[in-house]
Amino acid sequence: MAANSGAFARGVAASHRTRRAHVAHRPDHEDVMLGFRRIPALLLAVLALLFAGTSCATRTPSPAPEAPVEDPAAAFPAQITIEGQEPVTLPQQPKSIVSLSPTATESLYAIGAGEQVKATDQFSTFPPHAPRTDLSGLTSDAAAVAGHDPDLVIAPEGAGKLVDGLHELEIPVLVTPSAASLDEAYAQIETLGQATGHSRQAHDVTRRMRDDIAKIVADTPKPPEPLSYFHEVSPDFYTTTSNSFIGGVYGLFGLTNIADEAGGAGNDFPQLAQERIVQADPDLIFLADAKCCGATPQSTATRPGWDTLTAVRENRVIALDDDVAGRWGPRVVDLVRAVSDTVSRTQRP
């Protein structure tokens, strides 16, 4: 269009030159009148140029380029650090992970790294489709784990011999100790996100956990007096104190742990005498040994002296999911909800 406008303008200019040649002999007043007659022609030329520019400016703009797709592999090489453990350097995004920690397995699937998990230990029961094997983080040797050709192994605390063997084979190992608090649980999930190239998804998971737990606690009616509880880890009356991870969950609701006096420095899982439990007479009893050992609200009532306990008489003995109660992954929200439901029930007439 710009070319057509230029041709038009040149034609106008040529016409003006011809006209000036014809009127060269005219008197001055005729030149003045001719100048006025030139104005419309000049305006036409200018308008033609303006139209050409305007029409180009009003064309439909090209679509904006799409935002670049997030590339998890771009985050590597990376140095991964968990407090209290040696840093682990990963040259590239792991594609063949062996998880020997049931909590880590749950977290890996929750953050979207499930397709990278090629084998798990025998206790990784969730999610059900996780590739379970007969491996164990505490008893398997390095050769058995290496047979799955991992480029990252996630091991539990206490797997020192296995970790040393994997180091000799130059296989990266990330040790995930038991979390002592919700904040440590969140940090561990986010570290797994960094180690697998799923940092954004891990942050999303922990944000939802925080929000869900905060809402559950806020919506739970507060009892007029603090309630006491006993958390049973095994039928021989091993339990946990308020200083443990699970104790911190109960602490969200202001519950009082009858085992706190029995726990000493560094002993967050003491064993109580049955007589001590009967004497403490807890308001609530939580059984974290239902799946493993068959403990039920009905069976506890048959224990010597337990039929007199407030928790038994008021039907406040709760069978928890052992796996949920013993892990510190994303399903801790389910544990918080179970405790909330129990506390809420005590406030109903």
XYZ file of C-alpha atoms in Angstrom:
349
model
C 0.000 0.000 0.000
C 2.934 2.341 0.704
C 4.135 1.816 -2.879
C 0.707 2.765 -4.308
C 0.646 5.891 -2.151
C 4.095 6.917 -3.401
C 3.045 6.506 -7.011
C -0.028 8.583 -6.375
C 2.051 11.339 -4.778
C 4.545 11.357 -7.678
C 1.645 11.659 -10.120
C 0.283 14.629 -8.245
C 3.698 16.296 -8.221
C 4.118 15.785 -12.014
C 0.715 17.264 -12.635
C 1.741 20.338 -10.632
C 4.922 20.822 -12.685
C 2.958 20.674 -15.932
C 0.422 23.139 -14.644
C 3.192 25.572 -13.581
C 4.660 25.429 -17.077
C 1.331 26.386 -18.638
C 0.674 29.308 -16.338
C 4.179 30.807 -16.299
C 2.966 33.802 -18.416
C -0.001 34.567 -16.152
C -0.053 37.693 -13.953
C 0.873 37.398 -10.255
C -2.725 37.379 -9.075
C -3.379 34.296 -11.176
C -0.372 32.553 -9.551
C -1.884 33.298 -6.189
C -5.213 31.843 -7.252
C -3.451 28.798 -8.681
C -1.713 28.296 -5.315
C -5.067 28.064 -3.613
C -6.184 25.529 -6.226
C -3.081 23.408 -5.447
C -4.065 22.950 -1.796
C -6.798 20.327 -2.322
C -4.468 18.218 -4.441
C -1.712 18.362 -1.834
C -4.174 17.456 0.892
C -5.237 14.431 -1.102
C -1.635 13.254 -1.326
C -1.065 13.700 2.412
C -4.302 11.937 3.273
C -3.335 9.036 1.026
C -0.072 8.611 2.910
C -1.842 8.858 6.271
C -4.376 6.256 5.217
C -1.615 3.882 4.211
C 0.105 4.226 7.600
C -3.137 3.930 9.543
C -4.274 0.825 7.744
C -0.970 -0.859 8.525
C -1.192 0.120 12.204
C -4.701 -1.345 12.572
C -3.784 -4.785 11.310
C -4.515 -7.656 13.716
C -1.379 -8.099 15.864
C 0.423 -11.430 15.829
C -0.366 -13.661 18.796
C 2.066 -13.404 21.717
C 4.495 -16.297 22.025
C 3.484 -18.995 24.490
C 5.168 -19.020 27.898
C 8.077 -21.459 28.020
C 7.261 -24.892 29.433
C 8.905 -25.576 32.791
C 11.841 -27.945 32.370
C 12.579 -29.873 35.598
C 15.932 -30.990 34.217
C 17.070 -27.357 34.059
C 17.413 -27.337 37.874
C 20.368 -29.722 37.712
C 23.143 -30.230 38.678
C 21.961 -29.584 42.235
C 23.281 -29.996 45.742
C 20.652 -31.406 48.093
C 20.898 -30.864 51.837
C 18.842 -32.184 54.743
C 19.719 -30.820 58.167
C 22.061 -33.158 60.017
C 22.984 -35.120 56.868
C 25.822 -34.864 54.375
C 24.993 -32.886 51.197
C 24.241 -34.958 48.112
C 25.229 -33.758 44.628
C 22.976 -34.811 41.751
C 24.493 -34.179 38.300
C 21.134 -34.545 36.557
C 17.462 -35.127 37.292
C 17.020 -38.654 38.720
C 15.022 -40.995 36.503
C 15.437 -44.251 38.446
C 14.759 -43.740 42.154
C 14.747 -46.470 44.800
C 12.828 -45.353 47.893
C 13.496 -47.320 51.061
C 11.419 -44.984 53.254
C 7.617 -45.417 53.320
C 7.178 -41.731 54.192
C 9.423 -40.658 51.333
C 7.514 -42.921 48.945
C 4.218 -41.232 49.842
C 5.788 -37.813 49.437
C 7.376 -38.627 46.073
C 4.028 -39.621 44.602
C 2.281 -36.628 46.151
C 4.684 -34.163 44.493
C 4.416 -35.769 41.056
C 7.672 -37.757 41.057
C 5.996 -41.171 41.046
C 7.046 -42.013 37.479
C 10.680 -41.639 38.538
C 10.298 -44.252 41.303
C 11.438 -47.662 40.030
C 11.428 -49.640 43.290
C 10.370 -49.209 46.923
C 10.865 -51.121 50.150
C 8.442 -53.765 51.402
C 6.781 -51.365 53.849
C 5.851 -48.707 51.268
C 2.160 -49.570 51.291
C 0.915 -46.252 49.951
C 0.057 -45.481 47.264
C -1.072 -49.035 46.457
C 0.451 -48.961 42.978
C 3.954 -48.119 44.210
C 6.478 -50.717 42.920
C 6.989 -52.635 46.185
C 9.842 -55.113 46.477
C 11.321 -57.204 49.300
C 13.953 -54.538 49.952
C 14.400 -53.057 53.422
C 16.199 -49.874 54.337
C 17.539 -51.504 57.508
C 18.464 -55.021 56.384
C 19.103 -55.010 52.607
C 22.676 -54.776 51.353
C 24.037 -52.373 48.768
C 24.252 -55.024 46.041
C 20.522 -55.813 46.290
C 19.617 -52.149 46.002
C 22.109 -51.532 43.192
C 20.469 -54.356 41.248
C 17.609 -51.960 40.470
C 20.083 -49.630 38.722
C 19.171 -46.501 40.717
C 20.514 -43.019 40.066
C 19.204 -41.956 43.505
C 18.447 -43.958 46.638
C 16.344 -42.498 49.448
C 17.155 -44.255 52.718
C 15.773 -44.011 56.255
C 17.748 -42.943 59.267
C 19.685 -45.876 60.723
C 20.683 -47.372 57.363
C 24.355 -46.547 57.926
C 25.848 -49.785 56.595
C 23.707 -49.647 53.468
C 24.599 -46.004 52.882
C 28.307 -46.743 53.143
C 27.976 -49.591 50.647
C 26.108 -47.424 48.154
C 28.754 -44.713 48.483
C 31.396 -47.287 47.536
C 29.352 -48.015 44.409
C 29.136 -44.258 43.721
C 25.332 -44.264 43.937
C 23.864 -41.034 45.379
C 22.010 -41.589 48.673
C 19.684 -39.138 50.397
C 19.066 -40.031 54.059
C 15.698 -38.862 55.405
C 15.584 -38.857 59.225
C 12.352 -38.994 61.183
C 10.749 -35.568 61.417
C 10.417 -34.177 64.916
C 7.869 -31.512 63.995
C 5.487 -30.458 61.260
C 7.986 -27.853 60.085
C 10.614 -30.561 59.624
C 8.083 -32.665 57.712
C 7.324 -29.760 55.373
C 11.037 -29.100 54.856
C 11.680 -32.749 53.994
C 8.907 -32.823 51.395
C 10.304 -29.681 49.785
C 13.806 -31.181 49.796
C 12.473 -34.230 47.951
C 10.943 -31.814 45.450
C 14.338 -30.210 44.873
C 16.016 -33.616 44.543
C 13.555 -34.823 41.890
C 12.962 -31.655 39.876
C 9.514 -31.022 41.371
C 10.158 -28.038 43.638
C 7.031 -26.129 42.601
C 4.759 -29.134 43.162
C 6.369 -29.821 46.552
C 5.741 -26.236 47.660
C 2.121 -26.611 46.563
C 1.754 -29.789 48.625
C 3.182 -28.254 51.806
C 1.106 -25.101 51.354
C -2.075 -27.174 51.143
C -1.019 -29.188 54.176
C -0.456 -26.039 56.217
C -3.759 -24.534 55.119
C -5.751 -27.734 55.733
C -4.260 -28.326 59.165
C -4.766 -24.711 60.234
C -8.430 -24.859 59.196
C -9.070 -28.196 60.919
C -7.567 -26.964 64.179
C -9.414 -23.626 64.008
C -12.737 -25.370 63.388
C -12.347 -27.817 66.283
C -14.322 -26.779 69.382
C -12.097 -26.257 72.408
C -12.994 -28.347 75.482
C -13.557 -26.387 78.701
C -10.707 -28.343 80.335
C -7.641 -29.899 78.642
C -8.195 -33.545 77.738
C -5.611 -36.196 78.585
C -4.660 -38.996 76.197
C -2.672 -42.189 75.784
C -1.184 -43.019 72.371
C -0.507 -46.752 72.031
C 2.307 -47.707 69.674
C 2.253 -51.427 70.509
C 0.251 -53.830 72.728
C 3.109 -53.928 75.262
C 2.320 -50.279 76.025
C 5.112 -48.480 74.215
C 3.934 -44.940 73.645
C 5.193 -41.489 72.701
C 5.687 -38.201 74.517
C 4.764 -34.644 73.591
C 8.317 -34.081 72.299
C 7.805 -36.468 69.381
C 6.307 -35.703 65.992
C 3.012 -37.394 66.861
C 2.998 -35.643 70.230
C 3.228 -32.328 68.413
C 0.115 -33.206 66.425
C -1.863 -33.847 69.607
C -0.434 -30.628 71.005
C -2.221 -28.658 68.280
C -5.429 -29.395 70.187
C -4.069 -28.684 73.655
C -4.170 -32.335 74.725
C -2.165 -33.550 77.746
C 0.034 -36.635 77.307
C 0.012 -39.042 80.275
C 3.446 -40.390 79.212
C 5.361 -37.122 79.486
C 6.570 -37.833 83.025
C 7.891 -41.227 81.927
C 9.924 -39.866 79.057
C 13.416 -38.675 79.830
C 16.030 -36.815 77.827
C 16.198 -38.409 74.392
C 13.491 -40.930 75.225
C 10.406 -39.880 73.319
C 9.043 -43.453 73.092
C 8.871 -44.845 76.631
C 7.161 -48.036 77.746
C 4.503 -47.589 80.427
C 3.392 -50.082 83.024
C -0.254 -51.064 82.609
C -0.933 -49.992 86.173
C 0.341 -46.511 85.366
C -2.095 -46.160 82.477
C -4.999 -47.240 84.677
C -3.945 -44.820 87.379
C -3.664 -41.910 84.893
C -7.188 -42.640 83.584
C -6.861 -40.854 80.203
C -9.846 -39.147 78.623
C -8.850 -40.409 75.172
C -6.977 -43.465 73.922
C -5.538 -43.672 70.401
C -4.485 -47.078 69.063
C -1.701 -46.951 66.483
C -1.355 -50.759 66.515
C -4.664 -51.765 64.984
C -3.338 -53.042 61.648
C -0.104 -54.524 62.870
C -1.325 -56.140 66.036
C -5.113 -56.313 65.924
C -5.776 -53.849 68.748
C -9.398 -52.669 68.811
C -11.579 -50.581 71.122
C -13.349 -53.808 72.085
C -10.144 -55.699 72.912
C -8.802 -52.901 75.095
C -11.895 -53.135 77.290
C -10.912 -56.698 78.239
C -7.494 -55.698 79.590
C -7.160 -55.856 83.388
C -8.592 -52.699 84.924
C -9.248 -50.962 81.594
C -13.010 -51.279 81.845
C -12.853 -48.568 84.504
C -11.047 -46.046 82.290
C -12.936 -42.923 81.239
C -11.896 -43.386 77.621
C -13.315 -46.929 77.561
C -16.522 -46.092 79.408
C -17.200 -43.001 77.243
C -16.418 -44.830 73.989
C -13.371 -42.659 73.303
C -10.929 -45.375 72.223
C -9.952 -44.633 68.613
C -8.281 -47.113 66.246
C -5.973 -45.115 63.949
C -4.455 -46.187 60.643
C -1.026 -47.446 61.751
C 0.663 -46.186 58.583
C -0.823 -42.710 58.801
C 0.005 -42.430 62.501
C 3.590 -43.610 61.991
C 4.610 -41.420 59.050
C 5.176 -37.721 58.508
C 4.213 -37.315 54.855
C 1.243 -35.561 53.229
C -1.294 -37.873 54.904
C -0.545 -36.335 58.293
C -3.555 -34.160 57.450
C -5.694 -37.313 57.837
C -4.229 -37.876 61.293
C -4.981 -34.291 62.312
C -8.562 -34.747 61.097
C -8.969 -37.979 63.094
C -7.815 -36.264 66.290
C -10.096 -33.314 65.570
C -13.101 -35.588 65.107
C -12.394 -37.288 68.431
C -11.982 -34.018 70.342
C -15.133 -32.619 68.724
C -17.107 -35.692 69.735
C -16.284 -35.127 73.404
C -18.055 -31.737 73.209
C -21.357 -33.198 72.063
C -24.056 -33.987 74.626
